[in-house]
Coordinates of C-alpha atoms in Angstrom, one line a residue:
X1 CA 14.3 6.7 23.3
X2 CA 14.1 9.2 20.4
X3 CA 16.6 11.7 19.2
X4 CA 16.7 14.2 16.3
X5 CA 20.0 13.9 14.4
X6 CA 19.8 17.5 13.3
X7 CA 19.9 18.6 17.0
X8 CA 21.8 15.8 18.7
X9 CA 25.4 16.7 19.6
X10 CA 26.4 13.1 20.2
X11 CA 25.4 9.9 18.4
X12 CA 25.2 6.4 19.8
X13 CA 27.9 4.6 18.0
X14 CA 27.5 1.3 19.8
X15 CA 26.7 -1.9 17.8
X16 CA 23.0 -2.7 17.5
X17 CA 21.6 -6.1 16.9
X18 CA 19.3 -4.7 14.1
X19 CA 19.1 -1.4 12.3
X20 CA 15.7 -0.7 10.8
X21 CA 15.5 2.0 8.1
X22 CA 12.1 3.8 7.8
X23 CA 9.5 4.4 10.5
X24 CA 6.3 3.6 8.7
X25 CA 3.9 0.7 9.2
X26 CA 6.5 -2.0 8.6
X27 CA 9.5 -0.3 10.2
X28 CA 7.8 0.7 13.4
X29 CA 6.1 -2.7 13.8
X30 CA 9.3 -4.5 13.2
X31 CA 11.5 -2.3 15.4
X32 CA 9.0 -2.3 18.3
X33 CA 8.5 -6.0 18.1
X34 CA 12.2 -6.6 18.3
X35 CA 12.8 -4.1 21.1
X36 CA 9.9 -5.6 23.2
X37 CA 11.8 -9.0 23.0
X38 CA 14.9 -7.4 24.5
X39 CA 16.8 -7.0 21.2
X40 CA 18.8 -3.8 21.0
X41 CA 17.3 -2.1 17.9
X42 CA 18.1 1.1 16.0
X43 CA 15.3 2.8 14.0
X44 CA 16.3 5.5 11.5
X45 CA 13.6 7.9 10.1
X46 CA 14.4 10.4 7.3
X47 CA 11.7 12.9 8.4
X48 CA 10.8 14.5 11.7
X49 CA 7.9 14.2 14.1
X50 CA 5.6 16.3 11.8
X51 CA 5.1 16.8 8.1
X52 CA 7.7 19.2 6.6
X53 CA 7.8 20.2 2.9
X54 CA 11.5 20.4 3.2
X55 CA 11.7 16.7 4.0
X56 CA 9.0 15.8 1.6
X57 CA 11.0 17.3 -1.3
X58 CA 13.2 14.2 -1.3
X59 CA 10.2 12.4 -2.8
X60 CA 10.1 14.6 -5.9
X61 CA 11.1 12.8 -9.0
X62 CA 10.1 12.1 -12.6
X63 CA 7.2 10.2 -14.2
X64 CA 8.4 8.6 -17.4
X65 CA 6.6 7.0 -20.3
X66 CA 3.4 5.2 -19.6
X67 CA 0.5 6.1 -17.3
X68 CA 0.3 9.3 -15.2
X69 CA 1.4 8.5 -11.6
X70 CA 0.5 10.8 -8.8
X71 CA 1.6 8.5 -6.0
X72 CA 5.3 9.3 -6.6
X73 CA 4.8 12.4 -4.4
X74 CA 1.2 12.6 -3.2
X75 CA 1.2 9.0 -2.0
X76 CA 4.3 9.1 0.2
X77 CA 5.0 10.9 3.5
X78 CA 8.4 11.4 5.0
X79 CA 7.9 11.7 8.8
X80 CA 7.7 9.5 11.9
X81 CA 4.8 7.2 11.1
X82 CA 5.2 7.5 7.4
X83 CA 2.2 7.0 5.2
X84 CA 0.2 5.7 8.2
X85 CA -0.1 9.4 9.3
X86 CA -2.5 9.9 6.3
X87 CA -3.8 6.3 6.0
X88 CA -7.5 5.7 5.7
X89 CA -6.9 2.2 7.2
X90 CA -8.5 0.0 4.6
X91 CA -7.3 -3.6 4.9
X92 CA -8.0 -6.8 3.2
X93 CA -6.2 -10.1 3.3
X94 CA -4.8 -11.6 0.1
X95 CA -6.8 -14.6 -1.0
X96 CA -5.3 -18.1 -0.7
X97 CA -4.9 -18.5 -4.5
X98 CA -2.7 -15.3 -4.8
X99 CA 0.0 -17.2 -2.9
X100 CA -0.2 -20.2 -5.4
X101 CA 1.0 -20.4 -8.9
X102 CA -1.8 -19.6 -11.3
X103 CA -1.1 -21.4 -14.6
X104 CA -2.8 -18.6 -16.6
X105 CA -0.9 -15.7 -14.9
X106 CA 2.9 -15.7 -15.6
X107 CA 5.0 -14.9 -12.6
X108 CA 2.2 -15.5 -10.1
X109 CA 2.6 -17.1 -6.7
X110 CA 4.7 -16.6 -3.6
X111 CA 7.5 -18.8 -2.3
X112 CA 5.2 -19.9 0.5
X113 CA 1.5 -20.5 1.0
X114 CA -1.0 -18.2 2.8
X115 CA -0.9 -20.6 5.8
X116 CA 2.6 -19.3 6.5
X117 CA 1.2 -15.8 7.1
X118 CA -2.1 -16.8 8.8
X119 CA -0.9 -16.3 12.4
X120 CA 0.7 -13.0 11.4
X121 CA -2.5 -11.8 9.8
X122 CA -4.2 -12.5 13.1
X123 CA -1.6 -10.6 15.1
X124 CA -1.8 -7.7 12.6
X125 CA -5.5 -7.5 13.1
X126 CA -5.0 -7.2 16.8
X127 CA -2.6 -4.3 16.3
X128 CA -5.1 -2.6 14.1
X129 CA -7.7 -2.8 16.9
X130 CA -9.8 -5.4 15.1
X131 CA -9.6 -8.3 17.7
X132 CA -13.4 -8.3 18.2
X133 CA -14.4 -7.3 14.7
X134 CA -16.7 -9.8 12.8
X135 CA -14.6 -12.1 10.7
X136 CA -15.7 -13.5 7.4
X137 CA -18.3 -12.4 4.9
X138 CA -21.0 -14.7 6.3
X139 CA -20.5 -13.3 9.8
X140 CA -20.7 -9.7 8.6
X141 CA -24.0 -10.4 6.8
X142 CA -25.4 -12.2 9.8
X143 CA -24.6 -9.3 12.1
X144 CA -26.2 -7.0 9.6
X145 CA -29.3 -9.1 9.8
X146 CA -29.3 -9.5 6.0
X147 CA -28.8 -12.1 3.4
X148 CA -25.9 -11.7 1.0
X149 CA -26.9 -10.8 -2.6
X150 CA -27.3 -13.7 -5.0
X151 CA -24.8 -12.7 -7.7
X152 CA -24.3 -16.2 -9.2
X153 CA -21.1 -18.2 -9.8
X154 CA -18.9 -15.4 -11.3
X155 CA -19.1 -12.7 -8.6
X156 CA -18.4 -13.1 -4.9
X157 CA -19.6 -10.9 -2.1
X158 CA -16.7 -9.6 0.0
X159 CA -15.9 -6.8 2.5
X160 CA -12.7 -4.8 3.2
X161 CA -12.2 -3.8 6.8
X162 CA -10.9 -0.5 8.2
X163 CA -8.3 -0.4 11.0
X164 CA -9.3 1.5 14.1
X165 CA -5.7 2.4 14.7
X166 CA -4.0 4.0 11.7
X167 CA -1.1 6.2 12.8
X168 CA 1.6 3.8 13.9
X169 CA 3.7 6.5 15.5
X170 CA 0.7 7.0 17.9
X171 CA 0.0 3.3 18.2
X172 CA 3.6 2.5 19.3
X173 CA 4.2 5.9 21.1
X174 CA 5.1 4.3 24.4
X175 CA 7.7 1.9 22.9
X176 CA 9.2 4.6 20.7
X177 CA 9.6 7.1 23.5
X178 CA 10.4 4.8 26.5
X179 CA 11.7 1.4 25.6
X180 CA 15.4 1.2 26.5
X181 CA 16.1 -1.4 23.8
X182 CA 14.9 0.9 21.0
X183 CA 16.9 4.0 19.9
X184 CA 15.2 6.2 17.3
X185 CA 16.9 8.9 15.2
X186 CA 14.9 11.4 13.2
X187 CA 16.1 13.3 10.2
X188 CA 18.5 10.4 9.6
X189 CA 18.5 10.2 5.8
X190 CA 20.0 6.8 4.7
X191 CA 22.4 7.3 1.8
X192 CA 24.2 4.0 1.3
X193 CA 25.1 0.6 2.7
X194 CA 28.8 0.2 3.4
X195 CA 30.0 -3.2 2.2
X196 CA 33.2 -5.1 2.2
X197 CA 34.6 -7.7 -0.1
X198 CA 32.3 -10.4 1.4
X199 CA 28.5 -10.4 1.4
X200 CA 28.3 -8.5 4.7
X201 CA 26.9 -5.0 5.2
X202 CA 29.2 -3.4 7.8
X203 CA 27.5 0.0 8.3
X204 CA 24.9 2.5 6.9
X205 CA 25.8 6.0 6.1
X206 CA 23.3 8.8 6.9
X207 CA 23.1 12.5 6.4
X208 CA 21.0 15.5 7.5
X209 CA 20.1 18.6 5.6
X210 CA 22.1 20.6 8.0
X211 CA 25.3 18.8 6.8
X212 CA 25.8 16.3 9.6
X213 CA 27.0 13.0 8.4
X214 CA 27.6 9.8 10.4
X215 CA 27.5 6.0 10.1
X216 CA 25.6 3.5 12.2
X217 CA 26.6 -0.2 12.7
X218 CA 24.5 -3.2 13.4
X219 CA 24.7 -7.0 13.0
X220 CA 21.7 -6.9 10.6
X221 CA 19.9 -4.2 8.5
X222 CA 16.3 -4.0 7.3
X223 CA 15.0 -1.5 4.7
X224 CA 11.4 -0.5 5.4
X225 CA 11.5 2.7 3.3
X226 CA 8.4 2.1 1.2
X227 CA 8.2 0.5 -2.2
X228 CA 9.6 3.3 -4.3
X229 CA 12.2 4.6 -1.9
X230 CA 13.6 1.2 -1.2
X231 CA 14.3 0.7 -4.9
X232 CA 15.8 4.2 -5.1
X233 CA 18.2 3.4 -2.2
X234 CA 19.3 0.1 -3.7
X235 CA 19.8 1.6 -7.1
X236 CA 22.2 4.3 -6.0
X237 CA 25.6 3.6 -7.8
X238 CA 28.9 3.0 -6.0
X239 CA 31.6 5.6 -6.5
X240 CA 33.9 2.9 -8.1
X241 CA 31.1 1.9 -10.6
X242 CA 31.0 -1.6 -9.4
X243 CA 27.7 -3.5 -9.5
X244 CA 25.9 -3.7 -6.2
X245 CA 25.8 -7.3 -4.9
X246 CA 22.0 -7.3 -4.6
X247 CA 21.6 -6.2 -8.2
X248 CA 23.8 -8.6 -10.1
X249 CA 20.8 -9.7 -12.1
X250 CA 19.6 -6.2 -12.8
X251 CA 16.2 -6.9 -11.1
X252 CA 16.0 -4.0 -8.6
X253 CA 13.2 -1.7 -9.7
X254 CA 11.8 -4.2 -12.2
X255 CA 8.1 -5.3 -12.3
X256 CA 6.8 -2.2 -10.5
X257 CA 3.0 -2.2 -10.0
X258 CA 0.2 -0.4 -8.4
X259 CA -3.5 -1.3 -8.4
X260 CA -5.3 0.1 -11.4
X261 CA -8.2 2.2 -10.2
X262 CA -10.9 3.5 -12.5
X263 CA -14.7 3.7 -12.8
X264 CA -16.3 1.6 -15.5
X265 CA -20.0 2.3 -15.5
X266 CA -23.0 4.2 -14.2
X267 CA -25.4 2.2 -12.0
X268 CA -29.0 3.3 -12.8
X269 CA -32.4 2.1 -11.6
X270 CA -31.1 0.3 -8.6
X271 CA -33.8 -1.6 -6.7
X272 CA -34.3 -3.5 -3.5
X273 CA -32.8 -6.7 -4.7
X274 CA -29.4 -5.1 -4.2
X275 CA -28.9 -4.5 -0.4
X276 CA -28.5 -0.8 0.3
X277 CA -25.2 -1.4 2.0
X278 CA -23.7 -2.0 -1.4
X279 CA -24.3 1.6 -2.3
X280 CA -22.0 3.0 0.4
X281 CA -19.9 2.0 3.4
X282 CA -21.4 -0.1 6.2
X283 CA -20.8 -0.5 10.0
X284 CA -21.3 -3.4 12.4
X285 CA -20.8 -2.7 16.1
X286 CA -18.5 0.2 15.5
X287 CA -16.4 -1.5 12.9
X288 CA -16.6 -0.2 9.3
X289 CA -16.4 -2.0 6.0
X290 CA -16.6 -1.4 2.3
X291 CA -18.6 -4.0 0.3
X292 CA -16.8 -5.5 -2.7
X293 CA -17.8 -7.7 -5.6
X294 CA -14.8 -9.8 -6.7
X295 CA -14.4 -12.2 -9.5
X296 CA -14.3 -15.8 -8.4
X297 CA -11.0 -17.7 -9.0
X298 CA -12.9 -20.3 -11.1
X299 CA -14.1 -17.5 -13.4
X300 CA -10.6 -15.9 -13.5
X301 CA -9.2 -19.3 -14.6
X302 CA -11.9 -19.9 -17.2
X303 CA -11.5 -16.4 -18.7
X304 CA -7.7 -16.1 -18.1
X305 CA -7.9 -12.9 -16.1
X306 CA -6.1 -11.3 -13.3
X307 CA -7.6 -10.7 -9.8
X308 CA -10.1 -7.9 -9.7
X309 CA -12.7 -6.5 -7.3
X310 CA -15.3 -3.8 -7.7
X311 CA -17.3 -1.4 -5.5
X312 CA -20.1 1.1 -5.9
X313 CA -19.7 4.7 -4.7
X314 CA -21.4 8.0 -5.1
X315 CA -19.8 10.5 -7.5
X316 CA -20.4 14.3 -7.7
X317 CA -19.1 16.3 -10.6
X318 CA -17.1 13.3 -11.9
X319 CA -15.3 12.6 -8.6
X320 CA -15.7 9.9 -6.0
X321 CA -17.2 11.8 -3.0
X322 CA -15.3 10.1 -0.2
X323 CA -12.0 9.8 -2.1
X324 CA -12.2 13.5 -2.9
X325 CA -13.0 14.5 0.7
X326 CA -10.1 12.4 2.0
X327 CA -7.8 14.0 -0.5
X328 CA -8.9 17.5 0.6
X329 CA -8.2 16.7 4.2
X330 CA -4.8 15.3 3.3
X331 CA -4.0 18.6 1.6
X332 CA -5.0 20.6 4.6
X333 CA -3.0 18.4 7.0
X334 CA 0.1 18.7 4.8
X335 CA -0.4 22.4 4.3
X336 CA -0.8 22.3 0.5
X337 CA -3.2 25.2 0.6
X338 CA -2.5 26.2 -3.0
X339 CA -4.7 23.3 -4.1
X340 CA -7.7 24.3 -2.0
X341 CA -10.3 25.9 -4.2
X342 CA -13.7 27.2 -3.0
X343 CA -15.3 24.2 -4.8
X344 CA -13.0 21.8 -2.9
X345 CA -13.9 23.3 0.5
X346 CA -17.6 23.3 -0.3
X347 CA -17.4 19.6 -1.3
X348 CA -15.6 18.9 2.0
X349 CA -18.3 20.7 4.0
X350 CA -21.0 18.7 2.2
X351 CA -19.3 15.4 3.0
X352 CA -17.9 16.2 6.4
X353 CA -20.6 14.1 8.2
X354 CA -19.3 11.1 6.2
X355 CA -15.7 11.7 7.4
X356 CA -17.0 11.9 10.9
X357 CA -18.9 8.6 10.4
X358 CA -15.6 7.0 9.3
X359 CA -14.1 7.9 12.6
X360 CA -17.1 7.0 14.7
X361 CA -19.3 4.6 12.8
X362 CA -22.5 5.2 14.6
X363 CA -25.1 3.6 12.2
X364 CA -25.2 0.7 9.9
X365 CA -24.9 2.7 6.7
X366 CA -24.1 6.2 5.7
X367 CA -26.0 6.0 2.5
X368 CA -27.4 9.4 1.8
X369 CA -31.1 9.8 1.0
X370 CA -32.5 11.8 -1.8
X371 CA -30.8 12.8 -5.0
X372 CA -29.1 15.9 -6.4
X373 CA -28.4 17.0 -9.9
X374 CA -24.8 15.8 -10.9
X375 CA -24.7 13.0 -8.2
X376 CA -24.6 9.4 -9.4
X377 CA -23.7 5.9 -8.5
X378 CA -20.7 4.4 -10.3
X379 CA -19.0 1.0 -10.5
X380 CA -15.3 1.2 -9.7
X381 CA -12.6 -1.4 -9.8
X382 CA -9.2 -2.2 -8.3
X383 CA -7.4 -4.5 -10.7
X384 CA -4.2 -6.5 -10.1
X385 CA -1.4 -5.8 -12.5
X386 CA 0.7 -8.5 -14.2
X387 CA 3.2 -9.9 -11.7
X388 CA 5.9 -9.5 -14.3
X389 CA 4.8 -6.0 -15.4
X390 CA 6.7 -3.7 -17.6
X391 CA 6.6 -1.0 -14.9
X392 CA 10.0 0.1 -13.6
X393 CA 11.7 2.2 -10.9
X394 CA 14.9 3.8 -12.1
X395 CA 17.1 6.9 -11.4
X396 CA 17.2 10.3 -13.0
X397 CA 20.5 12.2 -13.8
X398 CA 19.4 14.8 -11.2
X399 CA 20.7 14.7 -7.6
X400 CA 18.9 15.9 -4.5
X401 CA 20.4 18.0 -1.7
X402 CA 22.0 15.0 -0.1
X403 CA 23.7 14.0 -3.3
X404 CA 21.4 11.0 -4.1
X405 CA 20.0 10.5 -7.6
X406 CA 16.3 11.2 -7.7
X407 CA 13.8 8.5 -8.7
X408 CA 11.9 8.0 -11.9
X409 CA 8.7 5.9 -12.2
X410 CA 7.5 4.3 -15.3
X411 CA 4.0 2.9 -14.6
X412 CA 2.6 0.8 -17.4
X413 CA -0.4 -1.3 -18.1
X414 CA -0.8 -4.4 -20.2
X415 CA -3.3 -6.1 -22.6
X416 CA -4.1 -8.7 -19.9
X417 CA -5.1 -5.9 -17.5
X418 CA -7.3 -4.2 -20.0
X419 CA -8.9 -7.5 -20.9
X420 CA -9.5 -8.3 -17.2
X421 CA -11.3 -5.0 -16.6
X422 CA -13.5 -5.3 -19.7
X423 CA -14.4 -8.9 -18.8
X424 CA -15.3 -7.8 -15.3
X425 CA -17.5 -5.0 -16.6
X426 CA -19.4 -7.5 -18.9
X427 CA -19.9 -9.9 -16.0
X428 CA -21.3 -7.3 -13.7
X429 CA -23.5 -5.9 -16.4
X430 CA -24.9 -9.4 -17.2
X431 CA -25.3 -10.3 -13.5
X432 CA -27.2 -7.2 -12.6
X433 CA -29.5 -7.6 -15.6
X434 CA -30.1 -11.3 -14.9
X435 CA -30.9 -10.7 -11.2
X436 CA -32.9 -7.5 -11.7
X437 CA -30.5 -5.5 -9.6
X438 CA -30.1 -2.5 -11.8
X439 CA -28.9 -1.3 -15.2
X440 CA -25.1 -1.0 -15.7
X441 CA -24.1 1.5 -18.4
X442 CA -20.4 1.3 -19.3
X443 CA -18.5 4.6 -19.8
X444 CA -18.0 5.3 -23.5
X445 CA -14.2 4.8 -23.4
X446 CA -14.4 1.3 -21.9
X447 CA -14.5 -0.5 -25.3
X448 CA -13.0 2.3 -27.4
X449 CA -9.3 3.0 -28.2
X450 CA -7.0 1.6 -25.5
X451 CA -5.2 4.9 -25.1
X452 CA -8.5 6.7 -24.4
X453 CA -9.5 4.2 -21.8
X454 CA -6.2 4.0 -20.0
X455 CA -6.1 7.8 -19.7
X456 CA -8.9 7.4 -17.1
X457 CA -6.7 5.1 -14.9
X458 CA -5.6 6.3 -11.5
X459 CA -3.0 4.8 -9.2
X460 CA -4.0 3.7 -5.7
X461 CA -0.8 4.8 -3.8
X462 CA 0.0 1.0 -3.6
X463 CA 3.7 0.8 -4.5
X464 CA 4.2 -2.9 -5.3
X465 CA 7.2 -4.7 -6.8
X466 CA 10.7 -3.7 -7.5
X467 CA 12.5 -6.0 -5.0
X468 CA 10.6 -9.2 -5.9
X469 CA 10.6 -12.1 -3.5
X470 CA 11.9 -15.4 -5.0
X471 CA 13.6 -18.7 -4.2
X472 CA 16.6 -18.0 -6.4
X473 CA 18.7 -14.9 -7.2
X474 CA 18.0 -15.0 -10.9
X475 CA 14.3 -14.7 -10.3
X476 CA 14.1 -12.0 -7.6
X477 CA 15.9 -9.6 -5.3
X478 CA 15.1 -11.0 -1.8
X479 CA 14.7 -14.6 -0.6
X480 CA 11.6 -16.0 1.2
X481 CA 12.9 -14.6 4.5
X482 CA 13.3 -11.2 2.8
X483 CA 17.1 -11.3 2.9
X484 CA 18.7 -9.4 0.0
X485 CA 20.4 -11.8 -2.4
X486 CA 24.1 -11.0 -2.5
X487 CA 24.2 -10.2 1.3
X488 CA 24.1 -12.2 4.4
X489 CA 22.7 -9.6 6.8
X490 CA 20.5 -7.1 4.9
X491 CA 16.8 -7.4 4.4
X492 CA 13.8 -5.6 2.8
X493 CA 10.4 -5.4 4.4
X494 CA 8.3 -3.5 2.0
X495 CA 5.4 -3.9 -0.5
X496 CA 8.2 -3.9 -3.1
X497 CA 8.8 -7.6 -2.2
X498 CA 5.4 -8.9 -3.3
X499 CA 5.7 -11.3 -6.2
X500 CA 2.0 -10.9 -7.0
X501 CA -0.5 -8.7 -5.2
X502 CA -4.1 -9.6 -6.1
X503 CA -6.4 -6.6 -5.9
X504 CA -6.4 -6.3 -2.1
X505 CA -5.0 -3.2 -0.2
X506 CA -1.4 -4.1 0.6
X507 CA -0.7 -2.6 4.1
X508 CA -2.3 -5.4 6.1
X509 CA -0.1 -8.0 4.4
X510 CA 2.9 -5.8 4.9
X511 CA 2.3 -5.6 8.7
X512 CA 2.0 -9.4 8.7
X513 CA 5.3 -9.7 6.9
X514 CA 7.0 -7.4 9.4
X515 CA 5.8 -9.5 12.3
X516 CA 7.0 -12.7 10.5
X517 CA 10.4 -11.1 9.9
X518 CA 10.6 -10.1 13.6
X519 CA 10.2 -13.7 14.5
X520 CA 12.9 -14.7 12.0
X521 CA 15.4 -12.1 13.3
X522 CA 14.6 -13.0 16.9
X523 CA 15.6 -16.6 16.1
X524 CA 18.8 -15.5 14.6
X525 CA 19.8 -13.2 17.4

């Protein structure tokens, strides 16, 4: 059952077993999973059914010192379905060693091993429509009828997958609209937890832009508002100036990360020793993948680097063709027409067949034949950031229309991250030369002044860290079951809880965490 708080005359004030705040990938998955087990669940979404710039304005904030950060506004979407409404669907499991403590990476490791998430990764893949997709690198190469490239001991062949079901509001439409155990309110902007003298959250206060204000009560509360917004909510000060129980150690908003995205080199003179699928996306039986080249854990340990993976894409005019086409479509869908130049629209038209292929992968590869002036192959990377990064989410002195302080993002990089990227470039360059794959020509700024090189970095819209998971309050914000320290009935299910993130896209792991939390809350009910 779904209601719009801006239009509803009456509000269901009964007690719910669980109140989930935020209807994106994690929130919808968690709420639907609980409701389908007969648990009376409330789901609060700050936006409406469709994208609205009025709702989106609440994501406006400041970017502080450090790297430029476009994901503060462009990488978040305030509506039913959240960022899944614009999600390309790329997924990749974290490797086993990311869950373990790496002696050469301070702050690395999770409070549990990957085996804890293994059954939930499988259930997440089923939700994403990937039940019958080929699993494992060897199986993908076998179904392609090809042998994997022989990179040597330092580089490993890998593939990221793409979900066939991306918009979770559509995926769970029947449950959201019809399940009697699930009550959904739209335009319900969460403003604060109401707490007593003990560690219990007794209610949550919400507002609408039209001025309606109310509170909802539940036995347990889960914040699924996204990495940045969760931190913003938990950082809002109390009127009496007291320290919030979940931030007694001052760790909320600390160690904020994203995946560093940049292109490192031109690939010239590629020859047949590198399979053509490495030059573009690839499909197997209607499932699509992106080839990756990741640094082996043994090499990472030997060199003392972070986790990193690279991929090769076509660029035109200095921009990744597919990334630019997706961005243009996102601007059209969110009615940001002021950004649409004739050059943008012409580029979209030239690459529209590729977008169609991504929806209906009808051939093994979409590698384009022929060449054009200004079109080139480039080596790109996604690099993990230091788990104990200097990045931070904080608040500005400016309030929004609901009276909440707006957010400020300081996104920073470190010497270890720059070292990792440069070591990766050297290894790829040497590997390609040794195996006759092609010539790797690094960009001029790669080994120049750090500031010049970091100016090329882009964020991946992967908002990680800020409510770090840990076994003790002095080391994090939530415990291994995602419960907020300082409370006995409030939880966070967001990429903000990741203690370390590797280089993999984070949403698949988040869905697995939501399914794991659903099991935990079901046992407590």
